[in-house]
Short mmCIF file of C-alpha atoms in Angstrom, two decimals:
data_model
loop_
_atom_site.label_atom_id
_atom_site.label_comp_id
_atom_site.label_asym_id
_atom_site.label_seq_id
_atom_site.Cartn_x
_atom_site.Cartn_y
_atom_site.Cartn_z
CA MET R 24 -70.53 6.00 -7.42
CA SER R 25 -67.81 8.27 -6.12
CA ALA R 26 -67.95 10.38 -2.97
CA HIS R 27 -68.61 13.39 -5.22
CA GLY R 28 -71.63 11.94 -7.00
CA ILE R 29 -72.19 9.87 -10.09
CA ASN R 30 -70.16 10.23 -13.28
CA ILE R 31 -72.72 9.42 -15.99
CA ALA R 32 -70.09 8.93 -18.71
CA GLU R 33 -68.16 6.34 -16.68
CA GLU R 34 -70.71 4.71 -14.38
CA CYS R 35 -73.82 4.65 -16.56
CA HIS R 36 -74.77 4.15 -20.18
CA PHE R 37 -76.10 7.27 -21.92
CA LEU R 38 -78.43 6.90 -24.91
CA PRO R 39 -79.49 10.07 -26.79
CA GLU R 40 -82.82 8.55 -27.81
CA ILE R 41 -84.52 11.44 -29.63
CA THR R 42 -82.34 14.39 -30.60
CA PRO R 43 -84.08 17.80 -30.56
CA ARG R 44 -86.73 17.82 -33.28
CA ASN R 45 -90.29 18.72 -34.13
CA ILE R 46 -92.57 16.10 -32.59
CA LYS R 47 -95.79 17.43 -34.11
CA ALA R 48 -96.62 13.87 -35.21
CA ALA R 49 -96.62 10.85 -32.90
CA LYS R 50 -93.15 9.35 -32.41
CA ASN R 51 -92.21 5.92 -31.06
CA GLY R 52 -88.81 5.70 -29.44
CA ASP R 53 -86.43 2.83 -30.08
CA VAL R 54 -86.76 -0.34 -28.03
CA ILE R 55 -84.18 -0.22 -25.24
CA PHE R 56 -83.23 -3.47 -23.53
CA PHE R 57 -81.99 -3.68 -19.97
CA LYS R 58 -79.08 -5.95 -20.93
CA ASN R 59 -76.43 -5.52 -18.19
CA TYR R 60 -78.39 -2.77 -16.39
CA ALA R 61 -81.01 -2.64 -13.62
CA HIS R 62 -82.51 0.85 -13.95
CA ALA R 63 -83.41 3.45 -16.57
CA SER R 64 -83.86 7.19 -16.06
CA ILE R 65 -85.59 8.68 -19.08
CA LEU R 66 -85.25 12.45 -19.47
CA ILE R 67 -87.75 14.26 -21.68
CA MET R 68 -87.61 17.97 -22.49
CA LEU R 69 -90.10 19.92 -24.55
CA GLY R 70 -89.52 23.41 -25.86
CA ALA R 71 -92.31 25.77 -26.77
CA THR R 72 -95.32 23.73 -27.79
CA MET R 73 -97.62 25.50 -30.21
CA GLY R 74 -100.28 22.80 -30.27
CA GLY R 75 -101.92 20.81 -27.54
CA ALA R 76 -100.29 18.80 -24.80
CA SER R 77 -98.11 15.83 -25.72
CA ILE R 78 -99.04 12.53 -24.07
CA ILE R 79 -96.07 10.35 -23.08
CA THR R 80 -96.64 6.60 -22.73
CA LEU R 81 -94.30 3.73 -21.92
CA GLU R 82 -94.53 0.21 -23.34
CA GLU R 83 -92.78 -2.95 -22.22
CA CYS R 84 -91.41 -4.85 -25.22
CA ASP R 85 -90.75 -8.52 -25.82
CA ASP R 86 -88.35 -8.10 -28.74
CA ALA R 87 -86.82 -5.50 -31.05
CA THR R 88 -89.81 -5.24 -33.40
CA PRO R 89 -91.67 -5.26 -30.84
CA THR R 90 -94.06 -8.14 -31.44
CA THR R 91 -95.94 -7.40 -28.24
CA SER R 92 -95.78 -4.00 -26.50
CA PRO R 93 -98.49 -3.35 -23.92
CA ALA R 94 -98.59 0.06 -22.23
CA ILE R 95 -97.42 0.04 -18.62
CA ASN R 96 -97.66 2.26 -15.55
CA PHE R 97 -94.52 4.18 -14.61
CA ASP R 98 -93.21 6.60 -12.03
CA TYR R 99 -92.35 10.10 -13.14
CA TYR R 100 -91.37 13.55 -11.93
CA LYS R 101 -92.75 16.44 -13.97
CA TRP R 102 -92.22 20.15 -14.35
CA ASP R 103 -94.49 22.17 -16.65
CA GLY R 104 -93.25 25.63 -17.49
CA LEU R 105 -89.50 25.95 -18.00
CA ALA R 106 -89.99 29.64 -18.79
CA THR R 107 -90.34 30.45 -15.09
CA ASN R 108 -86.66 29.63 -14.44
CA THR R 109 -87.45 28.00 -11.12
CA ASP R 110 -86.34 24.65 -9.77
CA LYS R 111 -89.74 23.07 -9.20
CA LEU R 112 -89.38 19.41 -10.18
CA ALA R 113 -91.72 17.37 -8.00
CA ASN R 114 -90.12 15.98 -4.84
CA LYS R 115 -92.26 12.85 -4.97
CA ALA R 116 -92.84 10.51 -7.89
CA THR R 117 -96.29 10.21 -9.41
CA THR R 118 -97.39 6.86 -10.83
CA THR R 119 -99.27 7.00 -14.12
CA ALA R 120 -102.07 4.94 -15.45
CA THR R 121 -101.23 3.14 -18.69
CA THR R 122 -102.71 6.14 -20.49
CA GLY R 123 -99.49 8.01 -19.76
CA VAL R 124 -98.61 11.51 -18.64
CA SER R 125 -99.56 14.78 -20.33
CA LEU R 126 -96.87 17.42 -20.80
CA ALA R 127 -98.52 20.82 -21.02
CA ALA R 128 -98.70 23.02 -24.06
CA SER R 129 -96.60 25.82 -22.60
CA ALA R 130 -93.24 27.51 -22.89
CA GLY R 131 -91.65 24.19 -22.00
CA ALA R 132 -91.93 21.07 -19.90
CA PHE R 133 -89.55 18.56 -18.37
CA CYS R 134 -90.23 15.01 -17.22
CA ILE R 135 -88.06 12.28 -15.70
CA ILE R 136 -89.37 8.72 -15.89
CA GLU R 137 -87.80 6.16 -13.54
CA LEU R 138 -88.05 2.47 -14.45
CA ASP R 139 -86.52 -0.62 -12.84
CA ALA R 140 -85.85 -3.67 -15.00
CA ASP R 141 -87.56 -5.96 -12.50
CA THR R 142 -90.86 -4.08 -12.84
CA LEU R 143 -91.37 -5.43 -16.36
CA ASP R 144 -93.64 -8.46 -16.69
CA ALA R 145 -92.18 -11.92 -17.35
CA GLY R 146 -91.11 -12.27 -20.98
CA TYR R 147 -90.47 -8.54 -21.44
CA THR R 148 -86.84 -7.40 -21.39
CA GLY R 149 -87.09 -3.92 -22.87
CA PHE R 150 -89.20 -0.82 -23.19
CA ARG R 151 -89.90 2.11 -25.47
CA VAL R 152 -91.23 5.61 -24.91
CA ASN R 153 -93.92 7.04 -27.18
CA PHE R 154 -94.72 10.69 -27.78
CA GLY R 155 -98.35 11.36 -28.66
CA ALA R 156 -98.95 13.91 -31.41
CA ALA R 157 -98.99 17.46 -30.05
CA GLY R 158 -101.15 18.61 -32.98
CA ALA R 159 -98.89 21.49 -34.03
CA ALA R 160 -95.23 22.43 -33.78
CA ALA R 161 -93.70 21.02 -30.60
CA TYR R 162 -89.97 20.65 -30.15
CA GLY R 163 -88.60 18.00 -27.88
CA ALA R 164 -85.73 15.70 -27.03
CA MET R 165 -85.32 12.54 -25.00
CA ALA R 166 -82.36 10.72 -23.52
CA CYS R 167 -82.05 7.58 -21.44
CA VAL R 168 -79.48 6.90 -18.73
CA LEU R 169 -79.08 3.23 -17.83
CA SER R 170 -77.59 2.54 -14.42
CA GLY R 171 -77.03 -0.30 -11.96
CA SER R 172 -74.51 -2.06 -14.19
CA ARG R 173 -74.21 -5.79 -13.63
CA TYR R 174 -70.65 -5.80 -15.00
CA ALA R 175 -69.00 -2.51 -14.09
CA ALA R 176 -66.22 -1.35 -16.39
CA LYS R 177 -64.72 1.97 -17.50
CA PRO R 178 -65.87 3.52 -19.74
CA SER R 179 -69.50 2.42 -19.65
CA ASN R 180 -69.76 2.29 -23.44
CA ASN R 181 -67.84 -1.02 -23.29
CA LEU R 182 -71.10 -2.49 -21.98
CA THR R 183 -73.73 -2.95 -24.61
CA ALA R 184 -77.24 -1.77 -23.92
CA VAL R 185 -79.11 -3.25 -26.83
CA VAL R 186 -81.06 -0.65 -28.75
CA ALA R 187 -83.24 -1.97 -31.52
#
């Protein structure tokens, strides 16, 4: 990390997990493995949701299929209501139950999930994010930023973060 902050393109690994799309139906993200990285910051943005709230859950995964993928608790920062144009992301993380976090049916919502590789149970080396069905048109996108590289190199895309 430089004195001016972090350069995501050079010091992290950026994965555009779900490009902007209608997430009316439930959507499972890809399995992302922590290979060469210690931390994941998952950024979720929802546009105008016309249906109900979307429930976001996180599963730890044992392989790319995944064969076993139990839901896990996670820390998140949430902001419901992007239409207000205020900077009101929570200053303190909230820990979920395995039932996940609900993103409001509103003019927009934003959520950052923070996950350390060492919080996964033994035998689990990856994770995936799941969007619950919003019930009607709901537009969203998700990206993952892996950080804490075990083998730093420039640019970060020389390091492989296995995505199934």
